[in-house]
mmCIF file of C-alpha atoms in Angstrom:
data_model
loop_
_atom_site.group_PDB
_atom_site.id
_atom_site.type_symbol
_atom_site.label_atom_id
_atom_site.label_comp_id
_atom_site.label_asym_id
_atom_site.label_seq_id
_atom_site.Cartn_x
_atom_site.Cartn_y
_atom_site.Cartn_z
ATOM 1 C CA ALA A 1 -11.341 -2.212 26.336
ATOM 2 C CA GLY A 2 -9.218 0.655 26.495
ATOM 3 C CA PRO A 3 -8.929 4.015 28.055
ATOM 4 C CA GLY A 4 -11.826 6.484 27.575
ATOM 5 C CA THR A 5 -14.158 3.569 26.233
ATOM 6 C CA THR A 6 -16.225 3.284 29.358
ATOM 7 C CA ARG A 7 -18.278 6.631 28.886
ATOM 8 C CA GLN A 8 -18.804 5.743 25.147
ATOM 9 C CA PHE A 9 -20.105 2.352 26.046
ATOM 10 C CA TRP A 10 -22.632 3.845 28.687
ATOM 11 C CA ARG A 11 -23.724 6.589 25.991
ATOM 12 C CA MET A 12 -24.351 4.123 23.410
ATOM 13 C CA LEU A 13 -26.214 1.759 25.708
ATOM 14 C CA LEU A 14 -28.509 4.607 26.856
ATOM 15 C CA ASP A 15 -29.086 5.708 23.428
ATOM 16 C CA CYS A 16 -29.986 2.091 22.329
ATOM 17 C CA ALA A 17 -32.282 1.809 25.373
ATOM 18 C CA LEU A 18 -34.064 5.178 24.541
ATOM 19 C CA HIS A 19 -34.283 4.917 20.751
ATOM 20 C CA ASN A 20 -34.380 1.094 20.021
ATOM 21 C CA PRO A 21 -35.039 -0.796 23.054
ATOM 22 C CA LYS A 22 -35.695 -4.137 21.293
ATOM 23 C CA ALA A 23 -31.878 -4.243 20.066
ATOM 24 C CA LEU A 24 -30.582 -3.850 23.540
ATOM 25 C CA PRO A 25 -30.041 -7.334 24.029
ATOM 26 C CA TYR A 26 -27.838 -7.547 20.840
ATOM 27 C CA VAL A 27 -26.088 -4.509 21.655
ATOM 28 C CA VAL A 28 -24.970 -6.089 25.042
ATOM 29 C CA MET A 29 -24.063 -9.352 23.508
ATOM 30 C CA THR A 30 -21.725 -7.585 20.716
ATOM 31 C CA SER A 31 -20.107 -5.568 23.315
ATOM 32 C CA ALA A 32 -19.432 -8.797 25.461
ATOM 33 C CA LEU A 33 -18.170 -10.471 22.339
ATOM 34 C CA TYR A 34 -15.779 -7.330 21.534
ATOM 35 C CA LEU A 35 -14.510 -7.370 25.201
ATOM 36 C CA HIS A 36 -13.832 -11.179 25.036
ATOM 37 C CA LEU A 37 -12.463 -11.472 21.391
ATOM 38 C CA GLY A 38 -10.953 -7.989 20.888
ATOM 39 C CA PRO A 39 -7.808 -8.563 22.915
ATOM 40 C CA PHE A 40 -7.326 -11.974 21.303
ATOM 41 C CA ALA A 41 -7.717 -10.614 17.962
ATOM 42 C CA ARG A 42 -5.050 -8.055 18.891
ATOM 43 C CA GLN A 43 -2.841 -10.275 20.104
ATOM 44 C CA VAL A 44 -3.039 -12.689 16.868
ATOM 45 C CA ILE A 45 -2.530 -9.457 14.834
ATOM 46 C CA GLY A 46 0.531 -8.694 16.661
ATOM 47 C CA GLU A 47 1.939 -12.136 16.185
ATOM 48 C CA ILE A 48 1.329 -12.177 12.297
ATOM 49 C CA ASP A 49 2.809 -8.554 12.103
ATOM 50 C CA LYS A 50 5.910 -10.052 13.817
ATOM 51 C CA GLU A 51 6.108 -12.995 11.374
ATOM 52 C CA ILE A 52 5.724 -10.819 8.481
ATOM 53 C CA GLY A 53 8.571 -8.506 9.825
ATOM 54 C CA ASP A 54 10.717 -11.645 10.100
ATOM 55 C CA ILE A 55 10.036 -12.794 6.609
ATOM 56 C CA ASP A 56 10.696 -9.206 5.271
ATOM 57 C CA HIS A 57 14.055 -9.170 7.097
ATOM 58 C CA GLY A 58 15.053 -12.798 6.249
ATOM 59 C CA ARG A 59 14.763 -14.279 9.767
ATOM 60 C CA TRP A 60 12.219 -16.595 9.013
ATOM 61 C CA HIS A 61 12.693 -20.376 9.406
ATOM 62 C CA ALA A 62 10.152 -23.053 8.548
ATOM 63 C CA PRO A 63 8.731 -24.695 11.478
ATOM 64 C CA PRO A 64 9.557 -28.373 11.975
ATOM 65 C CA LEU A 65 7.213 -30.861 10.662
ATOM 66 C CA LEU A 66 5.451 -32.790 13.255
ATOM 67 C CA GLN A 67 4.932 -36.641 12.762
ATOM 68 C CA PRO A 68 1.269 -37.793 13.034
ATOM 69 C CA ALA A 69 0.385 -39.224 16.447
ATOM 70 C CA GLU A 70 -0.640 -42.797 16.407
ATOM 71 C CA VAL A 71 -4.193 -43.166 16.851
ATOM 72 C CA GLU A 72 -5.381 -45.887 19.134
ATOM 73 C CA LEU A 73 -9.002 -47.187 18.056
ATOM 74 C CA LEU A 74 -11.456 -48.109 20.615
ATOM 75 C CA PRO A 75 -12.687 -51.635 20.384
ATOM 76 C CA ALA A 76 -16.027 -51.728 18.574
#
């Protein structure tokens, strides 16, 4: 997830295993979610910050409106 986090992860996992072993599956699951969603969240935050900067500097333009696609209904 970043430089220096591997050691912290294993310390946390060992501490949990020693002091609260019942919580270990939840700690592992939360860590996996963080590893999966953390980079995505940082990307979204970066894109939002860029959009805010564009608005602040007067470079924002409304996106074009898309026409709704025609929906073909399946025969009943």
